[in-house]
Amino acid sequence: MLAGLVTHLPSLTNPFVFDDMDSIVGNPDVRTIWPPTWLMAEHHGSVVTRPLSNLTLAVNYSLSGTDPTGFRVFNIALHLLNGALLLVVLRRAFSGERLAPLFGPRAG
């Protein structure tokens, strides 16, 4: 997780690039969380029409407007949270108790 944080920190001051302009700045569906226009988003240029992606963009937009730094911080936090969740899942899946029947009591 530290590697993810270190590699993403330099991007905090970067501007929006490529499809960010259409997906965030020019996307009317992410400007409000309620009513949930992001749920049934229409195709605006290269904007994705995935509801969960649009929900996270709407949350980001409500917190920081069109400031790219807010989007970067939110996404770094989301990635770190997902990394921690993956670690928990993998530890539980490969714990010694679960592997012992397959590989003996010294597994894990």
XYZ file of C-alpha atoms in Angstrom, residues 13-83:
71
model
C -0.981 18.611 -8.773
C -1.634 17.353 -12.303
C -4.533 18.839 -14.299
C -7.346 16.834 -15.823
C -6.202 15.049 -18.991
C -7.616 13.094 -21.934
C -11.161 11.881 -21.227
C -11.317 13.658 -17.842
C -12.618 16.743 -19.626
C -15.615 14.843 -21.024
C -16.072 12.454 -18.089
C -15.913 15.066 -15.337
C -15.881 18.692 -16.433
C -18.316 18.319 -19.337
C -20.517 15.592 -17.858
C -23.814 16.954 -16.480
C -24.649 13.568 -14.936
C -21.947 13.850 -12.254
C -22.806 17.351 -11.046
C -25.333 16.152 -8.478
C -25.701 13.074 -6.329
C -29.461 13.528 -5.958
C -31.494 13.059 -8.048
C -29.334 10.176 -9.293
C -28.875 11.219 -12.919
C -25.574 9.313 -12.808
C -27.561 6.068 -12.478
C -29.070 6.326 -15.945
C -26.336 8.442 -17.481
C -26.467 9.120 -21.160
C -23.444 8.901 -23.407
C -21.724 12.319 -23.549
C -18.770 12.048 -25.916
C -16.335 9.514 -24.475
C -18.025 9.416 -21.082
C -18.540 5.979 -19.627
C -22.085 5.010 -18.735
C -21.200 2.778 -15.798
C -23.318 3.779 -12.792
C -20.708 3.002 -10.125
C -18.025 5.006 -11.936
C -20.441 7.893 -12.361
C -21.418 7.682 -8.680
C -17.785 8.034 -7.587
C -17.371 10.929 -10.015
C -20.523 12.561 -8.590
C -19.227 12.153 -5.021
C -15.877 13.608 -6.087
C -17.593 16.499 -7.864
C -19.754 17.265 -4.810
C -16.654 17.375 -2.592
C -14.250 19.324 -4.779
C -16.033 20.668 -7.854
C -13.692 20.637 -10.808
C -10.486 20.724 -8.752
C -8.369 17.773 -9.955
C -6.534 17.516 -6.610
C -9.726 16.476 -4.821
C -10.347 13.764 -7.401
C -6.779 12.496 -7.050
C -6.934 12.384 -3.230
C -10.286 10.569 -3.306
C -9.015 8.018 -5.834
C -5.779 7.409 -3.928
C -7.813 6.813 -0.756
C -10.136 4.472 -2.662
C -7.178 2.512 -4.052
C -5.584 2.224 -0.607
C -8.867 1.037 0.874
C -9.221 -1.572 -1.873
C -5.637 -2.722 -1.277
